[in-house]
mmCIF file of C-alpha atoms and ligand atoms in Angstrom:
data_model
loop_
_atom_site.group_PDB
_atom_site.id
_atom_site.type_symbol
_atom_site.label_atom_id
_atom_site.label_comp_id
_atom_site.label_asym_id
_atom_site.label_seq_id
_atom_site.Cartn_x
_atom_site.Cartn_y
_atom_site.Cartn_z
ATOM 1 C CA UNK A 19 19.724 -35.197 -5.460
ATOM 2 C CA UNK A 20 19.087 -35.088 -1.541
ATOM 3 C CA UNK A 21 15.529 -33.580 -0.617
ATOM 4 C CA UNK A 22 15.267 -29.788 0.406
ATOM 5 C CA UNK A 23 18.587 -29.023 -1.225
ATOM 6 C CA UNK A 24 17.121 -26.511 -3.812
ATOM 7 C CA UNK A 25 16.737 -22.722 -3.610
ATOM 8 C CA UNK A 26 13.189 -20.794 -4.777
ATOM 9 C CA UNK A 27 13.739 -17.553 -6.215
ATOM 10 C CA UNK A 28 11.564 -14.894 -6.406
ATOM 11 C CA UNK A 29 11.829 -14.425 -10.270
ATOM 12 C CA UNK A 30 10.612 -11.178 -12.175
ATOM 13 C CA UNK A 31 11.809 -12.142 -15.668
ATOM 14 C CA UNK A 32 14.320 -9.134 -15.481
ATOM 15 C CA UNK A 33 18.114 -9.111 -15.826
ATOM 16 C CA UNK A 34 18.994 -9.145 -11.987
ATOM 17 C CA UNK A 35 16.792 -12.260 -11.248
ATOM 18 C CA UNK A 36 17.387 -13.995 -14.718
ATOM 19 C CA UNK A 37 21.200 -13.826 -14.124
ATOM 20 C CA UNK A 38 20.671 -14.914 -10.506
ATOM 21 C CA UNK A 39 19.295 -18.421 -11.473
ATOM 22 C CA UNK A 40 22.846 -19.761 -12.856
ATOM 23 C CA UNK A 41 24.688 -17.533 -10.645
ATOM 24 C CA UNK A 42 22.938 -18.974 -7.664
ATOM 25 C CA UNK A 43 23.556 -22.513 -8.913
ATOM 26 C CA UNK A 44 27.204 -21.965 -9.681
ATOM 27 C CA UNK A 45 27.819 -20.377 -6.376
ATOM 28 C CA UNK A 46 25.856 -22.747 -4.155
ATOM 29 C CA UNK A 47 25.750 -25.894 -6.302
ATOM 30 C CA UNK A 48 21.822 -25.789 -5.652
ATOM 31 C CA UNK A 49 19.295 -26.162 -8.431
ATOM 32 C CA UNK A 50 16.839 -22.931 -8.442
ATOM 33 C CA UNK A 51 13.359 -22.996 -8.694
ATOM 34 C CA UNK A 52 11.867 -20.004 -10.330
ATOM 35 C CA UNK A 53 8.913 -18.493 -8.639
ATOM 36 C CA UNK A 54 6.785 -15.658 -10.411
ATOM 37 C CA UNK A 55 3.482 -14.162 -9.638
ATOM 38 C CA UNK A 56 1.180 -11.608 -11.662
ATOM 39 C CA UNK A 57 -0.139 -9.237 -9.135
ATOM 40 C CA UNK A 58 -1.434 -7.008 -11.855
ATOM 41 C CA UNK A 59 2.150 -5.394 -12.783
ATOM 42 C CA UNK A 60 1.423 -5.780 -16.558
ATOM 43 C CA UNK A 61 4.146 -6.527 -18.968
ATOM 44 C CA UNK A 62 5.079 -9.896 -19.920
ATOM 45 C CA UNK A 63 2.891 -12.851 -19.774
ATOM 46 C CA UNK A 64 3.763 -15.691 -17.169
ATOM 47 C CA UNK A 65 4.111 -18.086 -19.942
ATOM 48 C CA UNK A 66 7.106 -15.885 -21.299
ATOM 49 C CA UNK A 67 8.310 -15.338 -17.968
ATOM 50 C CA UNK A 68 8.278 -19.063 -17.103
ATOM 51 C CA UNK A 69 10.054 -19.771 -20.565
ATOM 52 C CA UNK A 70 12.708 -17.376 -19.851
ATOM 53 C CA UNK A 71 13.320 -18.918 -16.290
ATOM 54 C CA UNK A 72 13.803 -22.411 -17.699
ATOM 55 C CA UNK A 73 16.026 -20.990 -20.596
ATOM 56 C CA UNK A 74 18.336 -19.377 -17.862
ATOM 57 C CA UNK A 75 18.754 -22.631 -16.066
ATOM 58 C CA UNK A 76 15.773 -23.092 -13.570
ATOM 59 C CA UNK A 77 14.857 -26.671 -12.692
ATOM 60 C CA UNK A 78 11.319 -25.787 -12.258
ATOM 61 C CA UNK A 79 9.071 -22.507 -12.850
ATOM 62 C CA UNK A 80 6.068 -22.050 -10.592
ATOM 63 C CA UNK A 81 3.971 -19.472 -11.926
ATOM 64 C CA UNK A 82 0.602 -18.078 -10.452
ATOM 65 C CA UNK A 83 -1.920 -15.619 -11.503
ATOM 66 C CA UNK A 84 -2.553 -14.110 -8.199
ATOM 67 C CA UNK A 85 -4.215 -10.885 -9.080
ATOM 68 C CA UNK A 86 -7.635 -11.718 -7.664
ATOM 69 C CA UNK A 87 -5.836 -13.042 -4.349
ATOM 70 C CA UNK A 88 -3.885 -10.062 -4.194
ATOM 71 C CA UNK A 89 -6.642 -7.607 -4.620
ATOM 72 C CA UNK A 90 -9.136 -9.575 -2.202
ATOM 73 C CA UNK A 91 -7.145 -10.231 0.523
ATOM 74 C CA UNK A 92 -3.989 -7.642 0.408
ATOM 75 C CA UNK A 93 -5.356 -4.583 -1.226
ATOM 76 C CA UNK A 94 -8.793 -4.787 0.517
ATOM 77 C CA UNK A 95 -7.192 -5.136 3.991
ATOM 78 C CA UNK A 96 -5.089 -2.020 3.079
ATOM 79 C CA UNK A 97 -8.280 -0.323 1.971
ATOM 80 C CA UNK A 98 -10.090 -1.393 5.238
ATOM 81 C CA UNK A 99 -7.042 0.248 7.028
ATOM 82 C CA UNK A 100 -7.036 3.434 4.830
ATOM 83 C CA UNK A 101 -3.362 2.522 4.738
ATOM 84 C CA UNK A 102 -0.989 5.420 4.028
ATOM 85 C CA UNK A 103 2.230 5.318 5.561
ATOM 86 C CA UNK A 104 3.457 8.680 6.658
ATOM 87 C CA UNK A 105 0.365 9.927 5.616
ATOM 88 C CA UNK A 106 0.573 9.582 1.999
ATOM 89 C CA UNK A 107 1.991 6.245 0.553
ATOM 90 C CA UNK A 108 -0.661 3.635 0.075
ATOM 91 C CA UNK A 109 1.934 0.640 0.599
ATOM 92 C CA UNK A 110 2.165 -0.647 -2.973
ATOM 93 C CA UNK A 111 5.528 -2.889 -2.443
ATOM 94 C CA UNK A 112 4.847 -3.375 1.148
ATOM 95 C CA UNK A 113 1.620 -5.421 0.602
ATOM 96 C CA UNK A 114 2.784 -7.432 -2.446
ATOM 97 C CA UNK A 115 5.924 -9.068 -0.500
ATOM 98 C CA UNK A 116 3.864 -11.098 2.007
ATOM 99 C CA UNK A 117 1.849 -12.596 -0.621
ATOM 100 C CA UNK A 118 4.944 -13.224 -2.690
ATOM 101 C CA UNK A 119 6.643 -14.849 0.219
ATOM 102 C CA UNK A 120 3.636 -17.105 0.948
ATOM 103 C CA UNK A 121 3.757 -18.527 -2.622
ATOM 104 C CA UNK A 122 7.878 -18.737 -2.270
ATOM 105 C CA UNK A 123 6.979 -20.822 0.761
ATOM 106 C CA UNK A 124 4.449 -23.029 -0.885
ATOM 107 C CA UNK A 125 6.931 -23.545 -3.911
ATOM 108 C CA UNK A 126 9.769 -24.489 -1.407
ATOM 109 C CA UNK A 127 7.580 -26.986 0.424
ATOM 110 C CA UNK A 128 6.495 -28.360 -3.095
ATOM 111 C CA UNK A 129 9.802 -28.787 -4.947
ATOM 112 C CA UNK A 130 11.875 -29.471 -1.919
ATOM 113 C CA UNK A 131 13.835 -26.236 -1.120
ATOM 114 C CA UNK A 132 15.532 -25.271 1.981
ATOM 115 C CA UNK A 133 16.590 -21.723 1.017
ATOM 116 C CA UNK A 134 14.622 -18.851 -0.509
ATOM 117 C CA UNK A 135 16.047 -15.986 -2.627
ATOM 118 C CA UNK A 136 15.014 -12.878 -4.097
ATOM 119 C CA UNK A 137 16.639 -9.865 -6.011
ATOM 120 C CA UNK A 138 16.687 -7.350 -3.248
ATOM 121 C CA UNK A 139 19.523 -5.186 -2.289
ATOM 122 C CA UNK A 140 20.759 -4.906 1.210
ATOM 123 C CA UNK A 141 19.732 -1.372 1.642
ATOM 124 C CA UNK A 142 15.819 -1.629 1.312
ATOM 125 C CA UNK A 143 12.572 -2.599 3.017
ATOM 126 C CA UNK A 144 11.855 -5.279 0.763
ATOM 127 C CA UNK A 145 14.628 -7.657 1.938
ATOM 128 C CA UNK A 146 13.268 -7.103 5.228
ATOM 129 C CA UNK A 147 9.519 -7.948 4.148
ATOM 130 C CA UNK A 148 10.538 -11.217 2.083
ATOM 131 C CA UNK A 149 12.793 -12.757 5.064
ATOM 132 C CA UNK A 150 10.639 -11.669 7.854
ATOM 133 C CA UNK A 151 7.203 -12.860 6.053
ATOM 134 C CA UNK A 152 8.928 -16.178 5.276
ATOM 135 C CA UNK A 153 10.205 -16.554 8.494
ATOM 136 C CA UNK A 154 6.731 -16.043 9.942
ATOM 137 C CA UNK A 155 5.426 -18.958 7.974
ATOM 138 C CA UNK A 156 8.120 -21.329 8.013
ATOM 139 C CA UNK A 157 11.025 -20.509 10.190
ATOM 140 C CA UNK A 158 13.095 -23.330 9.068
ATOM 141 C CA UNK A 159 13.857 -21.994 5.641
ATOM 142 C CA UNK A 160 17.221 -20.114 4.885
ATOM 143 C CA UNK A 161 17.482 -16.874 2.863
ATOM 144 C CA UNK A 162 20.062 -15.626 0.412
ATOM 145 C CA UNK A 163 20.348 -12.711 -1.897
ATOM 146 C CA UNK A 164 22.676 -12.754 -4.876
ATOM 147 C CA UNK A 165 22.971 -9.085 -4.917
ATOM 148 C CA UNK A 166 23.507 -8.531 -1.108
ATOM 149 C CA UNK A 167 25.187 -11.771 0.002
ATOM 150 C CA UNK A 168 27.065 -12.841 -3.238
ATOM 151 C CA UNK A 169 28.181 -9.651 -4.827
ATOM 152 C CA UNK A 170 26.134 -9.843 -7.984
ATOM 153 C CA UNK A 171 26.521 -6.341 -9.442
ATOM 154 C CA UNK A 172 25.484 -4.873 -12.708
ATOM 155 C CA UNK A 173 28.884 -5.627 -14.441
ATOM 156 C CA UNK A 174 29.254 -8.978 -13.057
ATOM 157 C CA UNK A 175 25.649 -9.810 -14.503
ATOM 158 C CA UNK A 176 26.305 -8.395 -17.919
ATOM 159 C CA UNK A 177 29.849 -10.439 -17.922
ATOM 160 C CA UNK A 178 28.100 -13.740 -16.509
ATOM 161 C CA UNK A 179 25.233 -13.390 -19.082
ATOM 162 C CA UNK A 180 27.735 -13.379 -21.874
ATOM 163 C CA UNK A 181 29.797 -16.054 -20.625
ATOM 164 C CA UNK A 182 27.026 -18.386 -19.877
ATOM 165 C CA UNK A 183 25.202 -17.550 -23.052
ATOM 166 C CA UNK A 184 22.231 -16.867 -21.296
ATOM 167 C CA UNK A 185 19.088 -15.765 -23.442
ATOM 168 C CA UNK A 186 18.510 -12.066 -22.204
ATOM 169 C CA UNK A 187 18.753 -9.014 -23.998
ATOM 170 C CA UNK A 188 20.837 -6.354 -22.601
ATOM 171 C CA UNK A 189 18.773 -3.495 -22.883
ATOM 172 C CA UNK A 190 19.503 -0.089 -21.757
ATOM 173 C CA UNK A 191 18.970 -0.267 -17.931
ATOM 174 C CA UNK A 192 15.803 1.867 -16.941
ATOM 175 C CA UNK A 193 17.144 4.900 -15.152
ATOM 176 C CA UNK A 194 14.820 3.985 -12.300
ATOM 177 C CA UNK A 195 14.065 1.155 -9.852
ATOM 178 C CA UNK A 196 10.399 0.186 -10.313
ATOM 179 C CA UNK A 197 8.179 -2.070 -8.498
ATOM 180 C CA UNK A 198 4.356 -1.913 -9.768
ATOM 181 C CA UNK A 199 1.330 -4.006 -9.104
ATOM 182 C CA UNK A 200 -2.396 -3.314 -9.286
ATOM 183 C CA UNK A 201 -2.411 -1.109 -6.315
ATOM 184 C CA UNK A 202 0.042 1.172 -7.575
ATOM 185 C CA UNK A 203 3.661 1.847 -8.800
ATOM 186 C CA UNK A 204 6.875 2.870 -6.872
ATOM 187 C CA UNK A 205 9.656 4.740 -8.839
ATOM 188 C CA UNK A 206 12.932 5.458 -7.399
ATOM 189 C CA UNK A 207 16.709 6.182 -7.886
ATOM 190 C CA UNK A 208 18.457 7.548 -10.817
ATOM 191 C CA UNK A 209 18.210 11.508 -11.295
ATOM 192 C CA UNK A 210 15.517 11.358 -8.260
ATOM 193 C CA UNK A 211 18.041 10.577 -5.930
ATOM 194 C CA UNK A 212 18.565 14.383 -5.905
ATOM 195 C CA UNK A 213 15.645 15.298 -3.878
ATOM 196 C CA UNK A 214 15.399 18.882 -5.432
ATOM 197 C CA UNK A 215 14.906 17.262 -8.923
ATOM 198 C CA UNK A 216 11.454 17.463 -10.201
ATOM 199 C CA UNK A 217 9.995 14.155 -11.638
ATOM 200 C CA UNK A 218 9.856 14.260 -15.154
ATOM 201 C CA UNK A 219 6.970 12.969 -17.477
ATOM 202 C CA UNK A 220 8.784 9.609 -18.063
ATOM 203 C CA UNK A 221 8.422 8.737 -14.540
ATOM 204 C CA UNK A 222 4.623 8.133 -14.830
ATOM 205 C CA UNK A 223 2.887 5.456 -16.546
ATOM 206 C CA UNK A 224 -0.339 4.798 -14.366
ATOM 207 C CA UNK A 225 -1.480 8.524 -14.345
ATOM 208 C CA UNK A 226 -1.614 11.281 -16.792
ATOM 209 C CA UNK A 227 -0.717 14.925 -16.171
ATOM 210 C CA UNK A 228 -3.267 16.367 -13.823
ATOM 211 C CA UNK A 229 -2.563 19.755 -15.252
ATOM 212 C CA UNK A 230 -4.423 18.945 -18.372
ATOM 213 C CA UNK A 231 -7.034 16.858 -17.370
ATOM 214 C CA UNK A 232 -10.234 15.474 -19.641
ATOM 215 C CA UNK A 233 -13.587 16.818 -18.465
ATOM 216 C CA UNK A 234 -14.662 15.685 -14.897
ATOM 217 C CA UNK A 235 -15.686 12.172 -14.298
ATOM 218 C CA UNK A 236 -18.417 11.663 -11.707
ATOM 219 C CA UNK A 237 -18.323 8.063 -9.982
ATOM 220 C CA UNK A 238 -20.425 6.152 -7.455
ATOM 221 C CA UNK A 239 -18.844 3.504 -5.526
ATOM 222 C CA UNK A 240 -21.065 1.138 -3.546
ATOM 223 C CA UNK A 241 -19.143 -0.444 -0.344
ATOM 224 C CA UNK A 242 -20.362 -3.417 1.577
ATOM 225 C CA UNK A 243 -18.681 -4.164 4.795
ATOM 226 C CA UNK A 244 -15.820 -1.944 3.620
ATOM 227 C CA UNK A 245 -15.244 -3.660 0.417
ATOM 228 C CA UNK A 246 -16.085 -1.973 -3.206
ATOM 229 C CA UNK A 247 -19.010 -4.033 -4.638
ATOM 230 C CA UNK A 248 -20.658 -1.702 -7.294
ATOM 231 C CA UNK A 249 -19.260 1.088 -9.511
ATOM 232 C CA UNK A 250 -21.907 3.284 -11.190
ATOM 233 C CA UNK A 251 -24.547 0.525 -10.411
ATOM 234 C CA UNK A 252 -22.245 -2.199 -12.039
ATOM 235 C CA UNK A 253 -21.097 -5.486 -9.816
ATOM 236 C CA UNK A 254 -17.423 -5.377 -9.587
ATOM 237 C CA UNK A 255 -14.928 -7.913 -7.967
ATOM 238 C CA UNK A 256 -11.972 -6.096 -5.517
ATOM 239 C CA UNK A 257 -9.663 -6.592 -8.590
ATOM 240 C CA UNK A 258 -12.100 -4.943 -10.974
ATOM 241 C CA UNK A 259 -12.783 -2.066 -8.652
ATOM 242 C CA UNK A 260 -9.118 -1.229 -8.359
ATOM 243 C CA UNK A 261 -8.392 -1.608 -12.341
ATOM 244 C CA UNK A 262 -11.462 0.691 -13.149
ATOM 245 C CA UNK A 263 -10.292 3.349 -10.581
ATOM 246 C CA UNK A 264 -6.966 2.947 -11.878
ATOM 247 C CA UNK A 265 -8.156 3.928 -15.266
ATOM 248 C CA UNK A 266 -10.495 6.500 -14.401
ATOM 249 C CA UNK A 267 -8.772 8.247 -11.565
ATOM 250 C CA UNK A 268 -5.267 7.853 -13.761
ATOM 251 C CA UNK A 269 -6.964 9.498 -16.532
ATOM 252 C CA UNK A 270 -7.405 12.655 -14.099
ATOM 253 C CA UNK A 271 -3.887 12.583 -12.618
ATOM 254 C CA UNK A 272 -5.308 11.486 -9.266
ATOM 255 C CA UNK A 273 -2.610 9.548 -6.856
ATOM 256 C CA UNK A 274 0.718 10.962 -7.797
ATOM 257 C CA UNK A 275 2.982 11.009 -4.567
ATOM 258 C CA UNK A 276 6.261 12.406 -4.218
ATOM 259 C CA UNK A 277 8.232 12.161 -0.845
ATOM 260 C CA UNK A 278 11.254 11.832 1.221
ATOM 261 C CA UNK A 279 10.320 8.370 3.264
ATOM 262 C CA UNK A 280 11.669 6.771 6.345
ATOM 263 C CA UNK A 281 12.873 3.210 5.343
ATOM 264 C CA UNK A 282 12.869 0.664 8.073
ATOM 265 C CA UNK A 283 16.757 0.132 7.645
ATOM 266 C CA UNK A 284 17.139 3.781 8.806
ATOM 267 C CA UNK A 285 17.823 5.554 5.417
ATOM 268 C CA UNK A 286 15.728 8.353 4.045
ATOM 269 C CA UNK A 287 15.052 8.073 0.545
ATOM 270 C CA UNK A 288 13.238 9.885 -2.193
ATOM 271 C CA UNK A 289 10.092 7.986 -3.595
ATOM 272 C CA UNK A 290 7.686 8.624 -6.269
ATOM 273 C CA UNK A 291 4.440 6.689 -6.410
ATOM 274 C CA UNK A 292 1.540 6.625 -8.610
ATOM 275 C CA UNK A 293 -1.456 4.855 -6.961
ATOM 276 C CA UNK A 294 -4.785 6.526 -8.651
ATOM 277 C CA UNK A 295 -7.164 3.552 -8.044
ATOM 278 C CA UNK A 296 -5.822 3.226 -4.176
ATOM 279 C CA UNK A 297 -6.060 6.898 -3.570
ATOM 280 C CA UNK A 298 -9.489 7.284 -4.954
ATOM 281 C CA UNK A 299 -10.747 4.022 -3.220
ATOM 282 C CA UNK A 300 -9.309 5.079 0.090
ATOM 283 C CA UNK A 301 -10.548 8.662 -0.050
ATOM 284 C CA UNK A 302 -14.365 7.045 -0.747
ATOM 285 C CA UNK A 303 -13.984 4.531 2.064
ATOM 286 C CA UNK A 304 -12.642 6.876 4.590
ATOM 287 C CA UNK A 305 -15.567 9.005 3.834
ATOM 288 C CA UNK A 306 -17.988 6.261 4.395
ATOM 289 C CA UNK A 307 -16.286 5.335 7.650
ATOM 290 C CA UNK A 308 -16.863 9.203 8.500
ATOM 291 C CA UNK A 309 -20.712 8.271 8.205
ATOM 292 C CA UNK A 310 -20.926 4.745 9.755
ATOM 293 C CA UNK A 311 -18.197 4.569 12.465
ATOM 294 C CA UNK A 312 -19.439 5.474 16.198
ATOM 295 C CA UNK A 313 -17.360 8.554 17.237
ATOM 296 C CA UNK A 314 -15.021 6.871 19.853
ATOM 297 C CA UNK A 315 -14.385 3.840 17.439
ATOM 298 C CA UNK A 316 -13.805 6.309 14.508
ATOM 299 C CA UNK A 317 -11.139 8.051 16.676
ATOM 300 C CA UNK A 318 -9.640 4.810 17.759
ATOM 301 C CA UNK A 319 -9.696 3.566 14.200
ATOM 302 C CA UNK A 320 -7.745 6.458 12.879
ATOM 303 C CA UNK A 321 -4.811 5.519 15.524
ATOM 304 C CA UNK A 322 -5.092 1.833 14.494
ATOM 305 C CA UNK A 323 -5.066 2.696 10.798
ATOM 306 C CA UNK A 324 -1.628 4.477 11.348
ATOM 307 C CA UNK A 325 -0.177 1.760 13.288
ATOM 308 C CA UNK A 326 -1.508 -0.919 10.879
ATOM 309 C CA UNK A 327 0.265 0.927 7.727
ATOM 310 C CA UNK A 328 3.574 1.424 9.957
ATOM 311 C CA UNK A 329 3.379 -2.408 10.848
ATOM 312 C CA UNK A 330 2.783 -3.283 7.347
ATOM 313 C CA UNK A 331 5.409 -1.209 6.038
ATOM 314 C CA UNK A 332 7.955 -2.506 8.581
ATOM 315 C CA UNK A 333 7.628 -6.143 7.304
ATOM 316 C CA UNK A 334 5.107 -7.250 9.902
ATOM 317 C CA UNK A 335 2.171 -8.300 7.789
ATOM 318 C CA UNK A 336 2.064 -11.812 9.492
ATOM 319 C CA UNK A 337 3.047 -10.629 13.038
ATOM 320 C CA UNK A 338 0.798 -11.301 16.031
ATOM 321 C CA UNK A 339 0.430 -7.434 16.495
ATOM 322 C CA UNK A 340 -0.993 -6.892 12.849
ATOM 323 C CA UNK A 341 -3.179 -9.895 13.273
ATOM 324 C CA UNK A 342 -4.775 -8.248 16.275
ATOM 325 C CA UNK A 343 -5.298 -4.828 14.508
ATOM 326 C CA UNK A 344 -6.747 -6.870 11.727
ATOM 327 C CA UNK A 345 -9.256 -8.186 13.982
ATOM 328 C CA UNK A 346 -10.247 -4.727 15.283
ATOM 329 C CA UNK A 347 -10.213 -3.324 11.744
ATOM 330 C CA UNK A 348 -12.583 -6.010 10.563
ATOM 331 C CA UNK A 349 -15.017 -5.581 13.426
ATOM 332 C CA UNK A 350 -15.281 -2.062 12.706
ATOM 333 C CA UNK A 351 -16.284 -2.803 9.271
ATOM 334 C CA UNK A 352 -19.683 -4.408 9.726
ATOM 335 C CA UNK A 353 -21.584 -1.144 9.159
ATOM 336 C CA UNK A 354 -19.097 0.485 6.464
ATOM 337 C CA UNK A 355 -21.796 -0.393 3.740
ATOM 338 C CA UNK A 356 -23.375 2.393 1.552
ATOM 339 C CA UNK A 357 -22.659 4.768 -1.396
ATOM 340 C CA UNK A 358 -20.172 7.406 -1.914
ATOM 341 C CA UNK A 359 -20.346 9.715 -4.941
ATOM 342 C CA UNK A 360 -17.129 11.356 -5.941
ATOM 343 C CA UNK A 361 -15.932 13.854 -8.525
ATOM 344 C CA UNK A 362 -12.412 12.922 -10.295
ATOM 345 C CA UNK A 363 -10.772 15.795 -11.845
ATOM 346 C CA UNK A 364 -7.586 17.599 -12.280
ATOM 347 C CA UNK A 365 -5.382 15.606 -9.772
ATOM 348 C CA UNK A 366 -8.151 15.114 -7.027
ATOM 349 C CA UNK A 367 -11.049 12.776 -5.940
ATOM 350 C CA UNK A 368 -13.468 14.922 -4.157
ATOM 351 C CA UNK A 369 -16.510 13.571 -2.306
ATOM 352 C CA UNK A 370 -19.661 14.985 -3.126
ATOM 353 C CA UNK A 371 -22.380 12.723 -1.651
ATOM 354 C CA UNK A 372 -22.737 10.067 0.737
ATOM 355 C CA UNK A 373 -25.675 7.564 1.797
ATOM 356 C CA UNK A 374 -26.043 4.704 3.690
ATOM 357 C CA UNK A 375 -28.651 2.584 5.505
ATOM 358 C CA UNK A 376 -26.109 2.259 8.271
ATOM 359 C CA UNK A 377 -24.961 5.828 8.484
ATOM 360 C CA UNK A 378 -25.052 7.527 12.029
ATOM 361 C CA UNK A 379 -25.722 11.016 10.480
ATOM 362 C CA UNK A 380 -29.172 12.004 11.870
ATOM 363 C CA UNK A 381 -30.809 14.745 9.959
ATOM 364 C CA UNK A 382 -33.343 15.457 12.756
ATOM 365 C CA UNK A 383 -30.416 15.973 15.009
ATOM 366 C CA UNK A 384 -28.241 17.755 12.690
ATOM 367 C CA UNK A 385 -30.972 20.239 10.784
ATOM 368 C CA UNK A 386 -30.931 23.892 11.782
ATOM 369 C CA UNK A 387 -34.380 24.166 10.030
ATOM 370 C CA UNK A 388 -37.619 22.955 11.582
ATOM 371 C CA UNK A 389 -37.954 19.338 12.605
ATOM 372 C CA UNK A 390 -35.006 19.729 14.729
ATOM 373 C CA UNK A 391 -35.258 17.061 17.517
ATOM 374 C CA UNK A 392 -32.067 18.171 19.379
ATOM 375 C CA UNK A 393 -32.729 19.725 22.760
ATOM 376 C CA UNK A 394 -30.414 22.781 22.607
ATOM 377 C CA UNK A 395 -30.994 23.595 26.240
ATOM 378 C CA UNK A 396 -29.400 20.366 27.324
ATOM 379 C CA UNK A 397 -25.980 21.709 26.212
ATOM 380 C CA UNK A 398 -26.112 24.169 29.061
ATOM 381 C CA UNK A 399 -25.612 21.368 31.612
ATOM 382 C CA UNK A 400 -23.362 19.488 29.348
ATOM 383 C CA UNK A 401 -20.867 22.491 29.002
ATOM 384 C CA UNK A 402 -21.123 23.116 32.879
ATOM 385 C CA UNK A 403 -19.779 19.766 33.560
ATOM 386 C CA UNK A 404 -17.579 19.440 30.726
ATOM 387 C CA UNK A 405 -16.007 22.849 31.432
ATOM 388 C CA UNK A 406 -15.795 22.133 35.084
ATOM 389 C CA UNK A 407 -12.220 21.053 35.145
ATOM 390 C CA UNK A 408 -11.234 24.140 33.080
ATOM 391 C CA UNK A 409 -12.891 26.365 35.578
ATOM 392 C CA UNK A 410 -11.158 24.871 38.551
ATOM 393 C CA UNK A 411 -7.796 25.042 36.885
ATOM 394 C CA UNK A 412 -8.159 28.646 35.835
ATOM 395 C CA UNK A 413 -8.956 29.694 39.405
ATOM 396 C CA UNK A 414 -5.749 28.052 40.512
ATOM 397 C CA UNK A 415 -4.134 29.803 37.607
ATOM 398 C CA UNK A 416 -5.316 33.211 38.413
ATOM 399 C CA UNK A 417 -4.352 32.683 42.257
ATOM 400 C CA UNK A 418 -0.725 31.770 41.202
ATOM 401 C CA UNK A 419 -0.785 34.812 38.941
ATOM 402 C CA UNK A 420 -0.654 32.667 35.627
ATOM 403 C CA UNK A 421 -3.894 33.719 33.998
ATOM 404 C CA UNK A 422 -4.167 33.153 30.509
ATOM 405 C CA UNK A 423 -3.356 36.784 29.145
ATOM 406 C CA UNK A 424 -6.014 38.638 27.384
ATOM 407 C CA UNK A 425 -4.470 41.553 25.379
ATOM 408 C CA UNK A 426 -6.267 44.872 26.313
ATOM 409 C CA UNK A 427 -7.952 46.690 23.318
ATOM 410 C CA UNK A 428 -6.577 50.183 24.209
ATOM 411 C CA UNK A 429 -5.430 51.954 20.911
ATOM 412 C CA UNK A 430 -2.046 53.581 20.990
HETATM 413 N N1 LIG B 606 10.113 2.358 -0.836
HETATM 414 C C1 LIG B 606 8.931 1.843 -1.115
HETATM 415 C C2 LIG B 606 8.575 0.548 -0.141
HETATM 416 O O1 LIG B 606 9.460 0.502 0.786
HETATM 417 C C3 LIG B 606 8.892 1.008 -2.541
HETATM 418 C C4 LIG B 606 9.911 0.014 -2.604
HETATM 419 C C5 LIG B 606 9.926 -0.313 -4.181
HETATM 420 N N2 LIG B 606 10.972 -1.286 -4.542
HETATM 421 C C6 LIG B 606 11.816 -1.356 -5.712
HETATM 422 N N3 LIG B 606 12.416 -2.089 -5.834
HETATM 423 N N4 LIG B 606 11.814 -0.079 -6.360
HETATM 424 O O2 LIG B 606 7.782 -0.038 0.088
#
């Protein structure tokens, strides 16, 4: 076999990508290498997935436990950026695609492939994220999607699997399209495509119903330079921090999200998410930034956070623009160290305390009690100068008859 003539396939172990292995081989003549990552999605073991890939005709199966890498290098970047696309979606799928892409490229180089494949349709963000991420790492690699480019549909899949005696159970198809990892879970399609339909209980697995919460749970999270390092005094790795907060915030029904979202390809889609750990950690991290970032740095960072989330949502994880924002965000985190106390209860993570050696909150400046060091009289001069443009403009507006109207208080 000639060098670099294989295809590496992002392989989940499910029906679509299992069939895709021999389907790709049949349609392109190329051998397929299956690539599977554990990013904390739970479910089957990597060993089971590897064996199924080989049984379905893969020539090699590349499997990696990437949970720590994902948590430390991807989720923590999203946390430092308080990343919430359109204000609410913590970029669950969007941050896993670049990591999977990196491993796909590594496997392509290791096993001699010139083409990368994935099970995405032609309608979503994930195809763009895979292919743009891959192109950013190795622009010589080609991409092919069996569903989008080779008309692999559900009916074809089932017939093909039967005909080729592929070892896959034809279980009832889940009514939803689901993507999950340690940062959260995305649920779409099925009856959710009618945006008036309320989510049903079976949509959720990371969170319990917030309407019937257990007793409230108080937690203290200690951050060092923007990263959680202790929970209730116990050392944690980033992965452990996310897992523990998924458990504790999930039990309180925190982090359920339901929205119409703007996809990169221009479609509006109805999306459900549950991301209990991500939502609780971002709430805590953001409050610590409220204490530790200087005012202008803080204001700029909130704008940067929003742009970062949009870029990463839009498949730009490896782009020069995102890298430049990463440098800014990283620089802002050097004083984001300290503790946040939160109460988790009934669907909400509420901050009730914060303390930090690097905090810019100054009791002596803030207090209304004795011990005040703020010279209130200096505000007179400040307001004179700060209000000067408004005063000059008001005089002009009055001259032109455009004074701001003040309702008179005559009672009729
Ligand atoms: N709309 C979300 C995003 O673009 C979730 C995608 C989830 N993928 C899936 N196959 N269900 O990030």
